[in-house]
Tab-separated table of C-alpha atoms and ligand atoms in Angstrom:
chain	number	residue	atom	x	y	z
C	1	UNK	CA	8.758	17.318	22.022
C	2	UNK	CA	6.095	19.627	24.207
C	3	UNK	CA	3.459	20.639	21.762
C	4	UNK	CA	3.999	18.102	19.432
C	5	UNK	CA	2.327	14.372	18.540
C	6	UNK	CA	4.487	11.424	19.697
C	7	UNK	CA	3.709	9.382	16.722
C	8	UNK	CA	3.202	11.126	12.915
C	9	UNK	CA	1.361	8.868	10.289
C	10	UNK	CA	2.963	9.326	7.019
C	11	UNK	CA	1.212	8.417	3.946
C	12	UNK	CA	3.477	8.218	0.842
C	13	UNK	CA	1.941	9.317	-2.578
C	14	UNK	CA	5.116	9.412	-4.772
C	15	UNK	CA	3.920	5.818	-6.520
C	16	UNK	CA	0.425	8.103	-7.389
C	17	UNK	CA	0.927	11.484	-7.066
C	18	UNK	CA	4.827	11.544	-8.158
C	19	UNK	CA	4.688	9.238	-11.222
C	20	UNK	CA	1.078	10.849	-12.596
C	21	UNK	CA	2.953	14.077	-13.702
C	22	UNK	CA	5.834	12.498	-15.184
C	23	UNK	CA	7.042	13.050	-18.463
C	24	UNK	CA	9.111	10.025	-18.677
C	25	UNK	CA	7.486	6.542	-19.063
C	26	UNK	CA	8.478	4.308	-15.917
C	27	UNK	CA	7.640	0.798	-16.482
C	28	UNK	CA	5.515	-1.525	-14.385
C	29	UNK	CA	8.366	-3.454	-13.091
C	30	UNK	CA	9.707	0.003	-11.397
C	31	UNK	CA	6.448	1.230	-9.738
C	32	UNK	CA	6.514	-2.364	-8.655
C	33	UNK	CA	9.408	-2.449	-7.046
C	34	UNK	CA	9.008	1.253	-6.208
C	35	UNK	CA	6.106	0.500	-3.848
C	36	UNK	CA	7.518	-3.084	-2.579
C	37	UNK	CA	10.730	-0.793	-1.232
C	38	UNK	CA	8.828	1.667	0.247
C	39	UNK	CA	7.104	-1.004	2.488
C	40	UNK	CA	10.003	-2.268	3.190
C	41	UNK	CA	11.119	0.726	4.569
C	42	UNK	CA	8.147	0.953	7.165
C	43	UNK	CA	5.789	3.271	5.432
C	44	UNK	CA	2.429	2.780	6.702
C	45	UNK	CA	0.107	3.594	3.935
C	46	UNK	CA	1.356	3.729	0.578
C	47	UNK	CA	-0.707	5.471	-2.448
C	48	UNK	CA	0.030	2.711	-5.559
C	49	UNK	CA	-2.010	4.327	-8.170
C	50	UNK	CA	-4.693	5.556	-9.565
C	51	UNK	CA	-8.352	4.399	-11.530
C	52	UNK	CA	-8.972	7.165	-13.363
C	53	UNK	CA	-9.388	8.116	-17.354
C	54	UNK	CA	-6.189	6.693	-18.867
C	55	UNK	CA	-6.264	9.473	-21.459
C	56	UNK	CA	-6.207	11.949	-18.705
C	57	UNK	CA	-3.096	10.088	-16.717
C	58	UNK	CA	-1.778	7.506	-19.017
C	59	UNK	CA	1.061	7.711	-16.659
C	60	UNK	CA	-0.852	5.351	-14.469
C	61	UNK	CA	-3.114	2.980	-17.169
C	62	UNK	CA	-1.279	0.297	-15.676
C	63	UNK	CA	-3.001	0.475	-12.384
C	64	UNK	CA	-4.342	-2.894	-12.571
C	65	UNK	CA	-0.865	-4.265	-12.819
C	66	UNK	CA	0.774	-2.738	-10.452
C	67	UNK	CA	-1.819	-4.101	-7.638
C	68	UNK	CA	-1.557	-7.654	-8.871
C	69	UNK	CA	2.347	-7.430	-8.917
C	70	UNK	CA	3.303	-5.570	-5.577
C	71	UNK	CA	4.014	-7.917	-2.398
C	72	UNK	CA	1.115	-6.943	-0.010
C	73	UNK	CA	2.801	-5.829	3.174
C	74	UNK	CA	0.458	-7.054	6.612
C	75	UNK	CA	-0.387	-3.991	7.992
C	76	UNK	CA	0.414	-1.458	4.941
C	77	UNK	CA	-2.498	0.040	3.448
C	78	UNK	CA	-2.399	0.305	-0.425
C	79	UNK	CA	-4.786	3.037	-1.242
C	80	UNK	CA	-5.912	4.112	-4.835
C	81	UNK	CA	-7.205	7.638	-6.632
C	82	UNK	CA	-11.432	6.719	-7.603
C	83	UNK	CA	-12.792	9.361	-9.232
C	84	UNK	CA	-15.978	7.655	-10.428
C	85	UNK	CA	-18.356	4.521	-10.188
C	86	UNK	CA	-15.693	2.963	-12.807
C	87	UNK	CA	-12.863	3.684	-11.424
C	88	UNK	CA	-14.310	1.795	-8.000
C	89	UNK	CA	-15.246	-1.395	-10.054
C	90	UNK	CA	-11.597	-1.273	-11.463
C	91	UNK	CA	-10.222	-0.844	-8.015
C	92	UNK	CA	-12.284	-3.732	-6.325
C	93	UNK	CA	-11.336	-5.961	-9.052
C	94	UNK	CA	-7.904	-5.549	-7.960
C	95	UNK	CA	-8.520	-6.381	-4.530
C	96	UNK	CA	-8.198	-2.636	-3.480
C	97	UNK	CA	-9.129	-2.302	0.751
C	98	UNK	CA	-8.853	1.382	0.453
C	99	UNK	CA	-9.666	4.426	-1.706
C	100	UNK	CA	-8.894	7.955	-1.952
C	101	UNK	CA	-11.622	10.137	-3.468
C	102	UNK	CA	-10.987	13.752	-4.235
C	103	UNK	CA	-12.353	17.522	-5.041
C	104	UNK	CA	-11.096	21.056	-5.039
C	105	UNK	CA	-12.169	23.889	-3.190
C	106	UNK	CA	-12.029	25.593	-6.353
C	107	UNK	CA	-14.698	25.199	-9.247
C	108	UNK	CA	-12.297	25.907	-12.470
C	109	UNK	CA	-9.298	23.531	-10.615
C	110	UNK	CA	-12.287	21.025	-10.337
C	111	UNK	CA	-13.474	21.483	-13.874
C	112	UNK	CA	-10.128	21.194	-15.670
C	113	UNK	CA	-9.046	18.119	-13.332
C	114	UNK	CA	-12.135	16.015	-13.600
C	115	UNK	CA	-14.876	17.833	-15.627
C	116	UNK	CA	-17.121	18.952	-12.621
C	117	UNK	CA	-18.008	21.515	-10.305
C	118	UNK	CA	-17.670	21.346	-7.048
C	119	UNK	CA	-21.194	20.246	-5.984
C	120	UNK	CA	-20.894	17.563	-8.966
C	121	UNK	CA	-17.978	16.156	-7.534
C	122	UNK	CA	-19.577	15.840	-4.323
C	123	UNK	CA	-22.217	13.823	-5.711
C	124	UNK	CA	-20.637	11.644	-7.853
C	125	UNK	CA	-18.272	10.859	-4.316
C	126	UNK	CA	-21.618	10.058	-2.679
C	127	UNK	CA	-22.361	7.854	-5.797
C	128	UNK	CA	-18.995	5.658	-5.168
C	129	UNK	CA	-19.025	6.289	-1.024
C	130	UNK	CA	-21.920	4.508	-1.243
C	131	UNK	CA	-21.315	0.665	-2.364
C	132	UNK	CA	-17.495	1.022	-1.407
C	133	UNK	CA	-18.387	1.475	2.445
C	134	UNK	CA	-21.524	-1.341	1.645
C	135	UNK	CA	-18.230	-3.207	0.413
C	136	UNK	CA	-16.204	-2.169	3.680
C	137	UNK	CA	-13.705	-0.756	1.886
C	138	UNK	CA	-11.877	2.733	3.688
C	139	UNK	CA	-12.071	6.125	2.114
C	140	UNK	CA	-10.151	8.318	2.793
C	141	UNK	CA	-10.573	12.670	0.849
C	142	UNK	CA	-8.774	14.800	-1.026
C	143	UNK	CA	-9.061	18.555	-1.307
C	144	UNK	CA	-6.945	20.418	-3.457
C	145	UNK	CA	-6.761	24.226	-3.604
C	146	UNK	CA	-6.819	25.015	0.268
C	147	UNK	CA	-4.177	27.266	-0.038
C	148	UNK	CA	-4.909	29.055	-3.206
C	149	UNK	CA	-5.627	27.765	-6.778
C	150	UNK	CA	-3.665	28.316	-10.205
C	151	UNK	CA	-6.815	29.167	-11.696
C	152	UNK	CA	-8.585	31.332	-9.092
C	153	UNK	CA	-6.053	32.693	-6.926
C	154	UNK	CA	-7.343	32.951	-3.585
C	155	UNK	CA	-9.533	30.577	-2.230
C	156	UNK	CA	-12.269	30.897	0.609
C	157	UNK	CA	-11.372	29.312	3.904
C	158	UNK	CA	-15.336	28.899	4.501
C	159	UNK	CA	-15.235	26.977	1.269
C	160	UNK	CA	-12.090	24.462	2.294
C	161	UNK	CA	-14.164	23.775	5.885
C	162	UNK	CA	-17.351	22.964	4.108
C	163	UNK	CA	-16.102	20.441	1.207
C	164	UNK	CA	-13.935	19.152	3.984
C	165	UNK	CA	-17.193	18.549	6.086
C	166	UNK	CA	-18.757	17.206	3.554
C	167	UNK	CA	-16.407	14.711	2.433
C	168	UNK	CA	-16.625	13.310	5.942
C	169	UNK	CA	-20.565	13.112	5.619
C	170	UNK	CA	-19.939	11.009	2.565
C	171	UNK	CA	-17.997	8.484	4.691
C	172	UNK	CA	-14.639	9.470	4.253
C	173	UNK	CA	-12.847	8.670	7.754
C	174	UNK	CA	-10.294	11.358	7.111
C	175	UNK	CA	-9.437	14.681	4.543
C	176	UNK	CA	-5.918	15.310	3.205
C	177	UNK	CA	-6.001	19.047	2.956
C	178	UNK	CA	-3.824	19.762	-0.218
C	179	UNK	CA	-1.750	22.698	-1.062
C	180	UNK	CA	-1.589	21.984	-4.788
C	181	UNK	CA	0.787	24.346	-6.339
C	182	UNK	CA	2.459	24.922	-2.915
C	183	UNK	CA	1.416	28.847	-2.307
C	184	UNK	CA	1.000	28.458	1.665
C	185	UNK	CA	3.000	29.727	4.285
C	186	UNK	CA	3.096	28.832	7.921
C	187	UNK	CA	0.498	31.328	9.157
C	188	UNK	CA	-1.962	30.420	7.045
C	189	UNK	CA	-1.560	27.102	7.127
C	190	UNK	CA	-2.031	26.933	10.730
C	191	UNK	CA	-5.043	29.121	10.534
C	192	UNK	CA	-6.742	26.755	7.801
C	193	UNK	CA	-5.958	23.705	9.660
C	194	UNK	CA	-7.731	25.804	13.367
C	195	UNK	CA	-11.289	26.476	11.029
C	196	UNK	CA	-11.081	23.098	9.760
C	197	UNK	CA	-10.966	21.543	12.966
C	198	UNK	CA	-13.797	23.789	14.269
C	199	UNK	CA	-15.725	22.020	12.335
C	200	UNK	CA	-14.555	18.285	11.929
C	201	UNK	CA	-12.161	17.719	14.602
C	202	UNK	CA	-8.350	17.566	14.159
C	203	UNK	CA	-7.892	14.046	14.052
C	204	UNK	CA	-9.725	13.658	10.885
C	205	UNK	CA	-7.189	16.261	9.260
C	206	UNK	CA	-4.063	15.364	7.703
C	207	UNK	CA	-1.898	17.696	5.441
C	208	UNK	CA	-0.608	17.483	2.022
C	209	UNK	CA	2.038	19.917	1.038
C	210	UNK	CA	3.430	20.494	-2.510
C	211	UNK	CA	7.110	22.491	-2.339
C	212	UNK	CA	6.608	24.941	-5.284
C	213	UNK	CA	7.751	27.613	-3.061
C	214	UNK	CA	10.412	25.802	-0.503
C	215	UNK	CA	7.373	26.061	2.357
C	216	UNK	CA	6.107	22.342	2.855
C	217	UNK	CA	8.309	21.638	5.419
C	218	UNK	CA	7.623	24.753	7.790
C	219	UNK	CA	4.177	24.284	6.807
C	220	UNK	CA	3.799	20.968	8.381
C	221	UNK	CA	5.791	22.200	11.564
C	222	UNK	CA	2.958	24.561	11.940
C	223	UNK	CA	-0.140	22.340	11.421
C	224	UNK	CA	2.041	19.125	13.821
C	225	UNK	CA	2.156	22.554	16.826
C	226	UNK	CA	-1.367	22.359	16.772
C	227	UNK	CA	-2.118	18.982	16.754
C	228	UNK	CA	-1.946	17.506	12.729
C	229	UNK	CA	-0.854	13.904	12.970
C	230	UNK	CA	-1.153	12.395	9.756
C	231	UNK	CA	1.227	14.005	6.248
C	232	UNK	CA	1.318	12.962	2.949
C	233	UNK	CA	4.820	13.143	0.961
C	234	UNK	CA	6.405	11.742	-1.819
C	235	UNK	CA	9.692	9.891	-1.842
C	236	UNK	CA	12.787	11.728	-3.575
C	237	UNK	CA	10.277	14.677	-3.985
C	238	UNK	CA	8.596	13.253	-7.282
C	239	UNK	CA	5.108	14.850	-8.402
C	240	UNK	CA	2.243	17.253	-8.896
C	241	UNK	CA	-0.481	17.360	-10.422
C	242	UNK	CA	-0.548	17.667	-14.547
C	243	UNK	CA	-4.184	19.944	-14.196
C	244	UNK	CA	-2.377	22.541	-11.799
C	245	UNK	CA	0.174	24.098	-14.206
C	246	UNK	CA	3.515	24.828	-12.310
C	247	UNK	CA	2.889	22.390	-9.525
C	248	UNK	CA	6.285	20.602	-8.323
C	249	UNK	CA	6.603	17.459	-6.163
C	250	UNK	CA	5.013	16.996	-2.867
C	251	UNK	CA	7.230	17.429	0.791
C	252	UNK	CA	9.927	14.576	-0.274
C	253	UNK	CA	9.352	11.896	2.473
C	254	UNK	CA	12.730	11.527	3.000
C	255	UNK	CA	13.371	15.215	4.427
C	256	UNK	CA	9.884	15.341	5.946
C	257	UNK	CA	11.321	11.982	8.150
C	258	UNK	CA	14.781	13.235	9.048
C	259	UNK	CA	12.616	16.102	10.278
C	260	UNK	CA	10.011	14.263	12.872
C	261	UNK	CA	13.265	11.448	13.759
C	262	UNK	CA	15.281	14.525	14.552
C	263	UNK	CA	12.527	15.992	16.873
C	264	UNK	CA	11.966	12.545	18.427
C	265	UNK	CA	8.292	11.882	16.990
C	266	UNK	CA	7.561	8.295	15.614
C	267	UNK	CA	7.106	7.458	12.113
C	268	UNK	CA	8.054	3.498	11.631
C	269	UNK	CA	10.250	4.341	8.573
C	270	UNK	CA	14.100	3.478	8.340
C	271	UNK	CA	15.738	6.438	7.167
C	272	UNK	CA	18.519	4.680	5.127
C	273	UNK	CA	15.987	2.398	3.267
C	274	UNK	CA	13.530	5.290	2.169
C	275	UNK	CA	16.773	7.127	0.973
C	276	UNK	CA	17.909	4.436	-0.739
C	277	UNK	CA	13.867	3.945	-2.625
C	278	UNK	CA	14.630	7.820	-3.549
C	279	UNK	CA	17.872	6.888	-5.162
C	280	UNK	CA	16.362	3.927	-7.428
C	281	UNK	CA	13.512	5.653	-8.308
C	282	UNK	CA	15.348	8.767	-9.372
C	283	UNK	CA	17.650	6.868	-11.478
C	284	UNK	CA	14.430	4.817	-13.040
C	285	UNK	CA	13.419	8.768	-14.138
C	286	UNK	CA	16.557	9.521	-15.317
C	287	UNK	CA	17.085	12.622	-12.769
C	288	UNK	CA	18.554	14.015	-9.414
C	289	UNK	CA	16.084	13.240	-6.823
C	290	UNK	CA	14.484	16.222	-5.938
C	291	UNK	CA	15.195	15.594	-1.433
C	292	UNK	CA	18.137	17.388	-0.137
C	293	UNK	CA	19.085	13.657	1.693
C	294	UNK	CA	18.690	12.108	-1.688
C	295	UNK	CA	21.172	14.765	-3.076
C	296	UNK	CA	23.643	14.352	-0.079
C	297	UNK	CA	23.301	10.633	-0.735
C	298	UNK	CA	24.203	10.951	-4.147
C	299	UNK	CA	26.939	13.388	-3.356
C	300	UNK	CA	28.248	10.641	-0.794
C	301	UNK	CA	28.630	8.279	-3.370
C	302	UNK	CA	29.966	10.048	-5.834
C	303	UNK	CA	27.134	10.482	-7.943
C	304	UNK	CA	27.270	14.053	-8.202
C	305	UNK	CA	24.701	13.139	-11.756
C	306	UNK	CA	22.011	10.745	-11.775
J	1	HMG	P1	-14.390	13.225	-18.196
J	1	HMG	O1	-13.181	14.061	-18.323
J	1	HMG	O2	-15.658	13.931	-17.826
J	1	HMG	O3	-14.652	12.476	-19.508
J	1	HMG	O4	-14.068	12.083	-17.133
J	1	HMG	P2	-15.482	11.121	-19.726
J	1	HMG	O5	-16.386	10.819	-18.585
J	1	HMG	O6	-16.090	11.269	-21.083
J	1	HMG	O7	-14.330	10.050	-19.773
J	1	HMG	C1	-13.187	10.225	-20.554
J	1	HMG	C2	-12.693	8.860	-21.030
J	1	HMG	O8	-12.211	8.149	-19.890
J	1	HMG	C3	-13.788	7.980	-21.599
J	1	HMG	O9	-13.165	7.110	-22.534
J	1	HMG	C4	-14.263	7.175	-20.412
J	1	HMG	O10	-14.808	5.923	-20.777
J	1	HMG	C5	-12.947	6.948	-19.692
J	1	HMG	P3	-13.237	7.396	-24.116
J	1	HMG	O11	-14.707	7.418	-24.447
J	1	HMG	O12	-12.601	8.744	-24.337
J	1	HMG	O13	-12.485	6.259	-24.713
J	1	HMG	N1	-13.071	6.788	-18.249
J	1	HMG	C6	-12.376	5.867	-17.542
J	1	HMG	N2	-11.511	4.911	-17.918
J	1	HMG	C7	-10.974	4.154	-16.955
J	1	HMG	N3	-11.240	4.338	-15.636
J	1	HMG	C8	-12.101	5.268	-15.236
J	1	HMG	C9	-12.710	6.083	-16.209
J	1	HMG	N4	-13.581	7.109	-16.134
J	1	HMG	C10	-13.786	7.524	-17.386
J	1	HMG	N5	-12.345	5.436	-13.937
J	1	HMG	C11	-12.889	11.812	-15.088
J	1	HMG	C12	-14.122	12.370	-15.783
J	1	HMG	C13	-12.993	12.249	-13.639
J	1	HMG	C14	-12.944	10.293	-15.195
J	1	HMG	C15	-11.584	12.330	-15.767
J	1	HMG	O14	-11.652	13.719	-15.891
J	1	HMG	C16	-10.358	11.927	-14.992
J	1	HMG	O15	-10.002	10.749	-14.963
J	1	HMG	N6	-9.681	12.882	-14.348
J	1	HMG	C17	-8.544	12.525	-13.495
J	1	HMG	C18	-7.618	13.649	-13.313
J	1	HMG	C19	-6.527	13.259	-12.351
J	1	HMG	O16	-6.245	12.100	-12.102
J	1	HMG	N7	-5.843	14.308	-11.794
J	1	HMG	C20	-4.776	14.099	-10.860
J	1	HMG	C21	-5.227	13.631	-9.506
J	1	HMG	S1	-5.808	14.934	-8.440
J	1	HMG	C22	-4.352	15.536	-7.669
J	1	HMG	O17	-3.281	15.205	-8.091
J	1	HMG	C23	-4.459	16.404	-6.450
J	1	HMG	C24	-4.124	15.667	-5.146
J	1	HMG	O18	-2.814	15.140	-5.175
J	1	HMG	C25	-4.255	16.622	-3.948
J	1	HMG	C26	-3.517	17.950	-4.134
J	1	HMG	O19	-2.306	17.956	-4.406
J	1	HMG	O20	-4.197	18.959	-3.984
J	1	HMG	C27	-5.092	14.492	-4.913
J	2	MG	MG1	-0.982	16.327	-4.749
């Protein structure tokens, strides 16, 4: 379609950024077979967990089992959450070829999420950038807040373009710009993404929508008109983040992909298959999944209760 990228790199985070918020334990076995169907289904990159403080997410403490039981996919990249020196040893142990590292552009977001400012973030990113590009591993940045914070409210546009920059400086080869309690609308989503761009070029940009408001998937019609390739989701709509009271799932992948397929961009992912993920994993929570093609597939088939 005029205007629009012919190919869209998806990067799932339900297996990270859906099962770190919930309430109800999932075993190992599930996220297991959680991630090994979502290769299956053709996503490129799939988030598998995290390394951070177990008593902070003890939603994920099984990180390190989860890497050593999933069936590495050629050509999927597994990334992991490092939020500190630690959390890198713990991830190359496991044979991790990726990271994700992450800030806010807000300083109370960052304090309650990982006990630091935003400057102190940065440098304790430079302090695992470091030895994980020495180790050639790929790192890719997280900002949260772009869009406004539950703390702060609004939050500076000059600020999101700066930490964006200098994630990139630390040797991150691309920032996911996140919306983390989902307050954005199209018009200012498009404007972020045009002053972030200015300043690191729009091929190091990708977007990461939470639905809070029903917006994520106008949003990212906005930022793929001028010229966002890359979008983060999260299968059956699971997620949010347990520091950003009121946050709901990310852009379900499955609605976000009918979306580009239906406007004739490229993703790689069969349709059926990610519904089908969205189906076990809901039923592995206990609940309806939160995608509209989950709940039409559930309808379908006569499970009108998960
Ligand atoms: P801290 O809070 O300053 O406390 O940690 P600490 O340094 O004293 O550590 C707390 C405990 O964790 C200690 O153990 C450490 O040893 C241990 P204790 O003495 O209590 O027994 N510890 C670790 N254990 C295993 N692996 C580690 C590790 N590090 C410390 N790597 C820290 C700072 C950053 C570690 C902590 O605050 C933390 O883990 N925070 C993580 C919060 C988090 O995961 N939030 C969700 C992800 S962000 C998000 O969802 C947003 C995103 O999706 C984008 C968007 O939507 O905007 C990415
Ligand atoms: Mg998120």
């Amino acid at each position: 379609m005029k205007g629009l990228p012919e190919r869209v790199r998806v990067v799932e985070v339900g297996p990270r950024d859906g099962l770190q918020s919930e309430s109800k334990a999932i075993d190992t076995a599930a996220k297991i077979e959680l991630i090994n169907r979502l290769s299956s289904a053709g996503l490129p990159a799939i988030e598998a967990t995290s390394f951070v403080s177990p008593r902070r997410i003890p939603q994920l403490a099984d990180a390190e089992e989860v890497l050593a039981g999933i069936d590495r996919r050629p050509g999927t990249d597994y990334p992991a959450l490092v939020p500190n020196l630690r959390g890198l040893e713990r991830a190359l142990s496991s044979g991790v070829r990726e990271i994700a590292v992450f800030t806010a552009a807000s300083e109370t977001f960052n304090r309650k999420n990982i006990n630091a400012g935003i400057d102190e973030s940065l440098e304790r990113i430079r302090q695992i950038t470091g030895p994980a590009l020495d180790a050639d591993i790929r790192i890719r940045g997280y900002v949260s807040c772009v869009l406004g914070c539950p703390y702060e409210g609004r939050v500076r546009s000059d600020v999101v373009v700066e930490v964006a920059h200098r994630l990139l400086d630390a040797g991150c080869y691309e920032v996911s710009l996140g919306d983390t309690i989902g307050l954005g609308t199209p018009g200012e989503a498009r404007a972020l993404i045009d002053s972030v761009a200015a300043k690191i070029g729009m091929n190091r940009i990708a977007v990461h929508f939470h639905d809070t408001r029903g917006q994520a998937l106008a949003n990212v019609l906005a930022c793929l008109q001028v010229g966002v390739a890359t979008v983060d989701a999260s299968v059956a709509g699971l997620g949010g983040c347990p520091y950003a009271q009121g946050a709901t799932g990310n852009l379900a992948t499955e609605d976000l992909i009918y979306m580009l397929h239906g406007m004739g961009l490229e993703t790689g992912v069969d349709l059926d298959a990610l519904v089908e993920t969205g189906l076990f994993i809901s039923r592995a929570l206990g609940r309806r999944p939160a995608s509209r093609l989950g709940q039409i597939a559930a309808l379908a088939a006569g499970q009108d209760t998960i």
